[in-house]
Amino acid sequence: MNPFWDSRPQARHARRVVGTGVLCTAQIMFMMASGVHALPMFPVSEPLETERASSPHVTPEQPDAASALRITAERTEFDQVTEEFKAVGSVVVTQGTVRLTADRAVLHKLSGRLTATGHVHLEDQVNDVWAEELTINVNTESVLVVNGKIFLKETGTWFRGRLLQRFSETHYRVKDGTFTNCEADDGQIPDWSFSFQDVDVEQGGNVFAKDTWLNIRNQPVLPVPVLRYPMPNARKTGFLVPTIGFDNVLGVQYRQGFYWALSPSQDLTIAPQILTKRGQGGDVKYRYVLNRRSRGQWLINAFNDTKADQTRAQVTGGHVHHVQDDFLIQAKINYATDRRLLRDLSASGISRALPSQ
């Protein structure tokens, strides 16, 4: 039986509240919640072992601590009749290298099916998933996403869709959505994307799609009856597609980027740029992941402004470190040589390369 669609007759609920907590927020985004439970890999035959919030947190002995499922929330309860474990408020679920956060979550003990709703974010070593609703089988790690998006870290690819299904860490299917390798901050429109009704994705292979459209700035411009798009296992060093443009203020614009894959956890992009009516310059962008809890990105852009007869520059970036699951430290820097720089960089297109804040 498909674990996503398993249903059971509803019986009278016999609920037992097993944890409550209070959410606290400080300037460095410190969060602490009680009601922490370590659960064995499902399915299991015994009832869930939990502790009340007023008691010291006790972690049951596990044959393999790395495979234990751990749930933290402001309030938790276990229904002994339906064998459902429910968590509400600032929910954090961890199992090995997989981490999920949501507003609410329900775990079906027998099937191992966990459904999360509200500001859902699922992260592992190869993917980031955001959704309104997400269902994951904790035994197989197969995932079903409703109205969400997936970021494939190895290839820097975004998939958005009405329905997204993950069969494994490298195999996906997406319906009624878009995909792009173009970077864009949340809320911004990527320079290009492909829209589709149904697509099958295999990392290390290809993206296959039918009835596809090429979109420029979210506007469909070219129909593509059949699309085959390569999806290598890892990013590769090489020149990027150049950007060419023209306007009356900046003149002819040419930007040529070079991508350098320093290591699986670091990359560097160097992009010289020419503006025939304004000067020459470029930008350097460095991204890194120290470990699952620590990462950052930094960008320096500058150009010799022939109109103003000066060199203008900006340094921006940030570093994020998760000290614990409920303790986050974040540092950001944004420095510019003058206040008009951002407007001029935006006109030249350089600002689209700025790291997301």
Tab-separated table of N, CA and C in Angstrom, residues 86-202:
chain	number	residue	atom	x	y	z
A	86	LYS	N	1.178	13.698	17.705
A	86	LYS	CA	0.909	15.023	17.156
A	86	LYS	C	1.783	16.060	17.847
A	87	ALA	N	2.311	16.986	17.055
A	87	ALA	CA	3.152	18.068	17.564
A	87	ALA	C	2.659	19.383	16.978
A	88	VAL	N	2.573	20.413	17.819
A	88	VAL	CA	2.052	21.715	17.397
A	88	VAL	C	2.974	22.811	17.919
A	89	GLY	N	3.323	23.761	17.042
A	89	GLY	CA	4.085	24.931	17.428
A	89	GLY	C	5.589	24.740	17.357
A	90	SER	N	6.239	25.436	16.414
A	90	SER	CA	7.707	25.388	16.276
A	90	SER	C	8.230	23.955	16.270
A	91	VAL	N	7.646	23.147	15.419
A	91	VAL	CA	7.998	21.727	15.363
A	91	VAL	C	9.363	21.545	14.692
A	92	VAL	N	10.215	20.741	15.304
A	92	VAL	CA	11.508	20.371	14.725
A	92	VAL	C	11.626	18.852	14.779
A	93	VAL	N	11.825	18.241	13.609
A	93	VAL	CA	11.972	16.790	13.509
A	93	VAL	C	13.345	16.500	12.922
A	94	THR	N	14.123	15.669	13.589
A	94	THR	CA	15.445	15.300	13.083
A	94	THR	C	15.591	13.788	13.086
A	95	GLN	N	16.296	13.296	12.077
A	95	GLN	CA	16.622	11.873	11.974
A	95	GLN	C	17.890	11.757	11.151
A	96	GLY	N	19.005	11.463	11.812
A	96	GLY	CA	20.276	11.437	11.114
A	96	GLY	C	20.622	12.825	10.595
A	97	THR	N	20.872	12.927	9.287
A	97	THR	CA	21.207	14.215	8.678
A	97	THR	C	19.981	14.955	8.156
A	98	VAL	N	18.789	14.388	8.342
A	98	VAL	CA	17.552	15.007	7.862
A	98	VAL	C	16.960	15.873	8.969
A	99	ARG	N	16.567	17.096	8.610
A	99	ARG	CA	15.965	18.021	9.576
A	99	ARG	C	14.731	18.657	8.950
A	100	LEU	N	13.617	18.638	9.679
A	100	LEU	CA	12.361	19.195	9.196
A	100	LEU	C	11.815	20.160	10.238
A	101	THR	N	11.350	21.334	9.789
A	101	THR	CA	10.674	22.288	10.662
A	101	THR	C	9.307	22.611	10.071
A	102	ALA	N	8.320	22.870	10.944
A	102	ALA	CA	6.958	23.148	10.495
A	102	ALA	C	6.172	23.733	11.658
A	103	ASP	N	4.952	24.184	11.345
A	103	ASP	CA	4.049	24.660	12.394
A	103	ASP	C	3.363	23.500	13.104
A	104	ARG	N	3.057	22.442	12.342
A	104	ARG	CA	2.352	21.283	12.899
A	104	ARG	C	2.866	20.011	12.221
A	105	ALA	N	2.765	18.897	12.932
A	105	ALA	CA	3.170	17.610	12.358
A	105	ALA	C	2.390	16.489	13.021
A	106	VAL	N	2.064	15.470	12.219
A	106	VAL	CA	1.381	14.274	12.714
A	106	VAL	C	2.163	13.061	12.223
A	107	LEU	N	2.565	12.203	13.152
A	107	LEU	CA	3.304	10.988	12.819
A	107	LEU	C	2.416	9.776	13.061
A	108	HIS	N	2.173	8.993	11.999
A	108	HIS	CA	1.421	7.742	12.105
A	108	HIS	C	2.416	6.635	12.438
A	109	LYS	N	2.298	6.111	13.645
A	109	LYS	CA	3.314	5.201	14.164
A	109	LYS	C	3.468	3.935	13.325
A	110	LEU	N	2.356	3.301	12.966
A	110	LEU	CA	2.432	2.009	12.287
A	110	LEU	C	3.007	2.126	10.881
A	111	SER	N	2.559	3.128	10.121
A	111	SER	CA	3.007	3.266	8.732
A	111	SER	C	4.321	4.019	8.611
A	112	GLY	N	4.698	4.782	9.648
A	112	GLY	CA	5.891	5.607	9.545
A	112	GLY	C	5.680	6.843	8.704
A	113	ARG	N	4.412	7.216	8.457
A	113	ARG	CA	4.103	8.382	7.629
A	113	ARG	C	3.996	9.626	8.508
A	114	LEU	N	4.762	10.650	8.179
A	114	LEU	CA	4.736	11.914	8.905
A	114	LEU	C	4.248	13.008	7.972
A	115	THR	N	3.202	13.729	8.388
A	115	THR	CA	2.647	14.832	7.601
A	115	THR	C	2.893	16.136	8.341
A	116	ALA	N	3.534	17.088	7.673
A	116	ALA	CA	3.842	18.392	8.254
A	116	ALA	C	3.126	19.476	7.467
A	117	THR	N	2.626	20.496	8.161
A	117	THR	CA	1.919	21.604	7.517
A	117	THR	C	2.374	22.921	8.133
A	118	GLY	N	2.292	23.972	7.321
A	118	GLY	CA	2.599	25.315	7.785
A	118	GLY	C	4.086	25.628	7.812
A	119	HIS	N	4.553	26.450	6.844
A	119	HIS	CA	5.954	26.888	6.790
A	119	HIS	C	6.918	25.701	6.894
A	120	VAL	N	6.694	24.707	6.060
A	120	VAL	CA	7.477	23.475	6.126
A	120	VAL	C	8.827	23.669	5.433
A	121	HIS	N	9.888	23.205	6.084
A	121	HIS	CA	11.228	23.215	5.490
A	121	HIS	C	11.917	21.898	5.826
A	122	LEU	N	12.284	21.154	4.796
A	122	LEU	CA	12.981	19.878	4.952
A	122	LEU	C	14.370	20.011	4.349
A	123	GLU	N	15.395	19.639	5.115
A	123	GLU	CA	16.773	19.766	4.638
A	123	GLU	C	17.541	18.486	4.908
A	124	ASP	N	18.305	18.056	3.890
A	124	ASP	CA	19.269	16.987	4.088
A	124	ASP	C	20.550	17.381	3.369
A	125	GLN	N	21.439	16.439	3.130
A	125	GLN	CA	22.739	16.780	2.569
A	125	GLN	C	22.686	17.165	1.099
A	126	VAL	N	21.618	16.802	0.392
A	126	VAL	CA	21.573	17.062	-1.047
A	126	VAL	C	20.418	17.960	-1.470
A	127	ASN	N	19.404	18.173	-0.611
A	127	ASN	CA	18.222	18.934	-1.009
A	127	ASN	C	17.797	19.912	0.074
A	128	ASP	N	17.087	20.942	-0.366
A	128	ASP	CA	16.293	21.802	0.509
A	128	ASP	C	14.889	21.816	-0.063
A	129	VAL	N	13.873	21.601	0.786
A	129	VAL	CA	12.483	21.567	0.345
A	129	VAL	C	11.672	22.527	1.199
A	130	TRP	N	10.867	23.372	0.542
A	130	TRP	CA	9.932	24.260	1.228
A	130	TRP	C	8.532	23.956	0.707
A	131	ALA	N	7.516	23.993	1.582
A	131	ALA	CA	6.175	23.613	1.143
A	131	ALA	C	5.127	24.119	2.116
A	132	GLU	N	3.877	24.143	1.624
A	132	GLU	CA	2.733	24.376	2.493
A	132	GLU	C	2.384	23.103	3.251
A	133	GLU	N	2.544	21.964	2.570
A	133	GLU	CA	2.265	20.665	3.184
A	133	GLU	C	3.239	19.638	2.634
A	134	LEU	N	3.735	18.780	3.504
A	134	LEU	CA	4.721	17.779	3.103
A	134	LEU	C	4.453	16.481	3.853
A	135	THR	N	4.531	15.373	3.124
A	135	THR	CA	4.389	14.049	3.727
A	135	THR	C	5.645	13.247	3.439
A	136	ILE	N	6.234	12.675	4.487
A	136	ILE	CA	7.457	11.889	4.330
A	136	ILE	C	7.287	10.553	5.037
A	137	ASN	N	7.753	9.503	4.403
A	137	ASN	CA	7.795	8.200	5.050
A	137	ASN	C	9.163	8.068	5.710
A	138	VAL	N	9.191	7.998	7.034
A	138	VAL	CA	10.463	8.025	7.747
A	138	VAL	C	11.253	6.733	7.569
A	139	ASN	N	10.625	5.698	7.031
A	139	ASN	CA	11.337	4.450	6.758
A	139	ASN	C	12.061	4.503	5.420
A	140	THR	N	11.381	5.016	4.389
A	140	THR	CA	11.937	5.034	3.039
A	140	THR	C	12.460	6.399	2.631
A	141	GLU	N	12.083	7.473	3.376
A	141	GLU	CA	12.442	8.858	3.076
A	141	GLU	C	11.856	9.331	1.750
A	142	SER	N	10.838	8.646	1.229
A	142	SER	CA	10.100	9.172	0.083
A	142	SER	C	9.261	10.353	0.554
A	143	VAL	N	9.075	11.335	-0.323
A	143	VAL	CA	8.456	12.602	0.072
A	143	VAL	C	7.413	13.008	-0.952
A	144	LEU	N	6.289	13.530	-0.478
A	144	LEU	CA	5.268	14.136	-1.322
A	144	LEU	C	5.057	15.565	-0.849
A	145	VAL	N	5.151	16.525	-1.773
A	145	VAL	CA	5.083	17.946	-1.446
A	145	VAL	C	3.903	18.572	-2.164
A	146	VAL	N	3.137	19.398	-1.468
A	146	VAL	CA	2.020	20.143	-2.042
A	146	VAL	C	2.391	21.621	-2.059
A	147	ASN	N	2.326	22.227	-3.259
A	147	ASN	CA	2.638	23.650	-3.428
A	147	ASN	C	3.975	23.991	-2.781
A	148	GLY	N	5.042	23.509	-3.387
A	148	GLY	CA	6.351	23.721	-2.791
A	148	GLY	C	7.448	23.900	-3.815
A	149	LYS	N	8.676	23.890	-3.310
A	149	LYS	CA	9.843	24.038	-4.175
A	149	LYS	C	10.986	23.212	-3.598
A	150	ILE	N	11.852	22.742	-4.489
A	150	ILE	CA	13.011	21.941	-4.120
A	150	ILE	C	14.259	22.589	-4.705
A	151	PHE	N	15.295	22.692	-3.890
A	151	PHE	CA	16.591	23.183	-4.353
A	151	PHE	C	17.585	22.035	-4.307
A	152	LEU	N	18.153	21.692	-5.462
A	152	LEU	CA	19.155	20.633	-5.555
A	152	LEU	C	20.530	21.271	-5.373
A	153	LYS	N	21.184	20.979	-4.264
A	153	LYS	CA	22.405	21.688	-3.890
A	153	LYS	C	23.555	21.419	-4.851
A	154	GLU	N	23.680	20.195	-5.332
A	154	GLU	CA	24.822	19.843	-6.170
A	154	GLU	C	24.811	20.576	-7.501
A	155	THR	N	23.636	20.812	-8.059
A	155	THR	CA	23.537	21.439	-9.378
A	155	THR	C	23.018	22.867	-9.320
A	156	GLY	N	22.594	23.339	-8.147
A	156	GLY	CA	22.065	24.693	-8.028
A	156	GLY	C	20.767	24.886	-8.786
A	157	THR	N	19.920	23.852	-8.835
A	157	THR	CA	18.686	23.881	-9.616
A	157	THR	C	17.478	24.023	-8.705
A	158	TRP	N	16.541	24.877	-9.128
A	158	TRP	CA	15.279	25.090	-8.413
A	158	TRP	C	14.136	24.444	-9.185
A	159	PHE	N	13.295	23.687	-8.492
A	159	PHE	CA	12.045	23.164	-9.040
A	159	PHE	C	10.904	23.664	-8.166
A	160	ARG	N	9.889	24.251	-8.805
A	160	ARG	CA	8.680	24.672	-8.104
A	160	ARG	C	7.492	23.992	-8.762
A	161	GLY	N	6.497	23.594	-7.959
A	161	GLY	CA	5.368	22.911	-8.556
A	161	GLY	C	4.193	22.749	-7.629
A	162	ARG	N	3.054	22.385	-8.240
A	162	ARG	CA	1.836	22.113	-7.464
A	162	ARG	C	2.000	20.829	-6.672
A	163	LEU	N	2.602	19.821	-7.292
A	163	LEU	CA	2.897	18.558	-6.623
A	163	LEU	C	4.334	18.159	-6.950
A	164	LEU	N	5.092	17.793	-5.936
A	164	LEU	CA	6.451	17.310	-6.123
A	164	LEU	C	6.608	16.012	-5.338
A	165	GLN	N	7.175	15.005	-5.989
A	165	GLN	CA	7.373	13.721	-5.324
A	165	GLN	C	8.833	13.323	-5.423
A	166	ARG	N	9.414	12.954	-4.276
A	166	ARG	CA	10.792	12.480	-4.244
A	166	ARG	C	10.783	10.984	-3.974
A	167	PHE	N	11.301	10.220	-4.939
A	167	PHE	CA	11.379	8.774	-4.781
A	167	PHE	C	12.664	8.364	-4.069
A	168	SER	N	13.727	9.158	-4.261
A	168	SER	CA	15.007	8.921	-3.599
A	168	SER	C	15.731	10.261	-3.555
A	169	GLU	N	16.962	10.264	-3.035
A	169	GLU	CA	17.708	11.516	-2.952
A	169	GLU	C	18.027	12.094	-4.325
A	170	THR	N	17.958	11.283	-5.379
A	170	THR	CA	18.343	11.751	-6.710
A	170	THR	C	17.230	11.641	-7.745
A	171	HIS	N	16.052	11.150	-7.386
A	171	HIS	CA	14.980	10.926	-8.353
A	171	HIS	C	13.719	11.649	-7.900
A	172	TYR	N	13.170	12.502	-8.801
A	172	TYR	CA	12.019	13.336	-8.472
A	172	TYR	C	11.025	13.348	-9.632
A	173	ARG	N	9.799	13.730	-9.309
A	173	ARG	CA	8.788	14.008	-10.318
A	173	ARG	C	8.014	15.239	-9.869
A	174	VAL	N	7.778	16.165	-10.821
A	174	VAL	CA	7.131	17.440	-10.496
A	174	VAL	C	6.003	17.680	-11.485
A	175	LYS	N	4.862	18.159	-10.991
A	175	LYS	CA	3.711	18.470	-11.836
A	175	LYS	C	3.364	19.950	-11.721
A	176	ASP	N	3.006	20.535	-12.888
A	176	ASP	CA	2.528	21.920	-12.970
A	176	ASP	C	3.489	22.871	-12.276
A	177	GLY	N	4.681	23.036	-12.870
A	177	GLY	CA	5.666	23.875	-12.215
A	177	GLY	C	6.679	24.472	-13.160
A	178	THR	N	7.805	24.907	-12.577
A	178	THR	CA	8.903	25.514	-13.323
A	178	THR	C	10.222	25.003	-12.759
A	179	PHE	N	11.290	25.135	-13.572
A	179	PHE	CA	12.624	24.888	-13.036
A	179	PHE	C	13.608	25.843	-13.680
A	180	THR	N	14.691	26.151	-12.959
A	180	THR	CA	15.704	27.077	-13.435
A	180	THR	C	17.002	26.840	-12.680
A	181	ASN	N	18.115	27.204	-13.317
A	181	ASN	CA	19.413	27.250	-12.652
A	181	ASN	C	19.828	28.682	-12.349
A	182	CYS	N	18.925	29.615	-12.623
A	182	CYS	CA	19.224	31.029	-12.423
A	182	CYS	C	18.952	31.408	-10.969
A	183	GLU	N	19.914	32.047	-10.324
A	183	GLU	CA	19.752	32.436	-8.931
A	183	GLU	C	18.817	33.637	-8.817
A	184	ALA	N	17.946	33.607	-7.823
A	184	ALA	CA	17.040	34.720	-7.536
A	184	ALA	C	16.641	34.642	-6.074
A	185	ASP	N	16.639	35.788	-5.406
A	185	ASP	CA	16.217	35.825	-4.008
A	185	ASP	C	14.731	35.523	-3.909
A	186	ASP	N	14.282	35.172	-2.692
A	186	ASP	CA	12.866	34.914	-2.462
A	186	ASP	C	12.040	36.124	-2.866
A	187	GLY	N	10.996	35.869	-3.656
A	187	GLY	CA	10.137	36.950	-4.110
A	187	GLY	C	10.570	37.566	-5.420
A	188	GLN	N	11.800	37.286	-5.870
A	188	GLN	CA	12.279	37.816	-7.134
A	188	GLN	C	12.034	36.817	-8.261
A	189	ILE	N	11.927	37.345	-9.472
A	189	ILE	CA	11.680	36.517	-10.647
A	189	ILE	C	13.015	36.177	-11.299
A	190	PRO	N	13.300	34.904	-11.563
A	190	PRO	CA	14.561	34.556	-12.222
A	190	PRO	C	14.589	35.073	-13.654
A	191	ASP	N	15.797	35.286	-14.167
A	191	ASP	CA	15.935	35.803	-15.532
A	191	ASP	C	15.344	34.836	-16.550
A	192	TRP	N	15.478	33.543	-16.307
A	192	TRP	CA	14.902	32.563	-17.227
A	192	TRP	C	14.425	31.346	-16.440
A	193	SER	N	13.483	30.632	-17.021
A	193	SER	CA	12.983	29.389	-16.429
A	193	SER	C	12.241	28.611	-17.503
A	194	PHE	N	11.992	27.340	-17.235
A	194	PHE	CA	11.143	26.505	-18.078
A	194	PHE	C	9.900	26.138	-17.281
A	195	SER	N	8.734	26.286	-17.894
A	195	SER	CA	7.484	25.859	-17.263
A	195	SER	C	7.011	24.570	-17.930
A	196	PHE	N	6.305	23.734	-17.176
A	196	PHE	CA	5.932	22.414	-17.673
A	196	PHE	C	4.709	21.916	-16.924
A	197	GLN	N	4.102	20.851	-17.471
A	197	GLN	CA	2.997	20.185	-16.794
A	197	GLN	C	3.467	18.971	-16.003
A	198	ASP	N	4.474	18.281	-16.516
A	198	ASP	CA	4.963	17.070	-15.850
A	198	ASP	C	6.425	16.878	-16.233
A	199	VAL	N	7.281	16.648	-15.238
A	199	VAL	CA	8.698	16.474	-15.524
A	199	VAL	C	9.263	15.388	-14.617
A	200	ASP	N	10.191	14.611	-15.169
A	200	ASP	CA	10.882	13.569	-14.419
A	200	ASP	C	12.354	13.959	-14.317
A	201	VAL	N	12.901	13.904	-13.103
A	201	VAL	CA	14.253	14.399	-12.847
A	201	VAL	C	15.093	13.282	-12.245
A	202	GLU	N	16.269	13.076	-12.811
A	202	GLU	CA	17.219	12.106	-12.266
A	202	GLU	C	18.585	12.775	-12.225
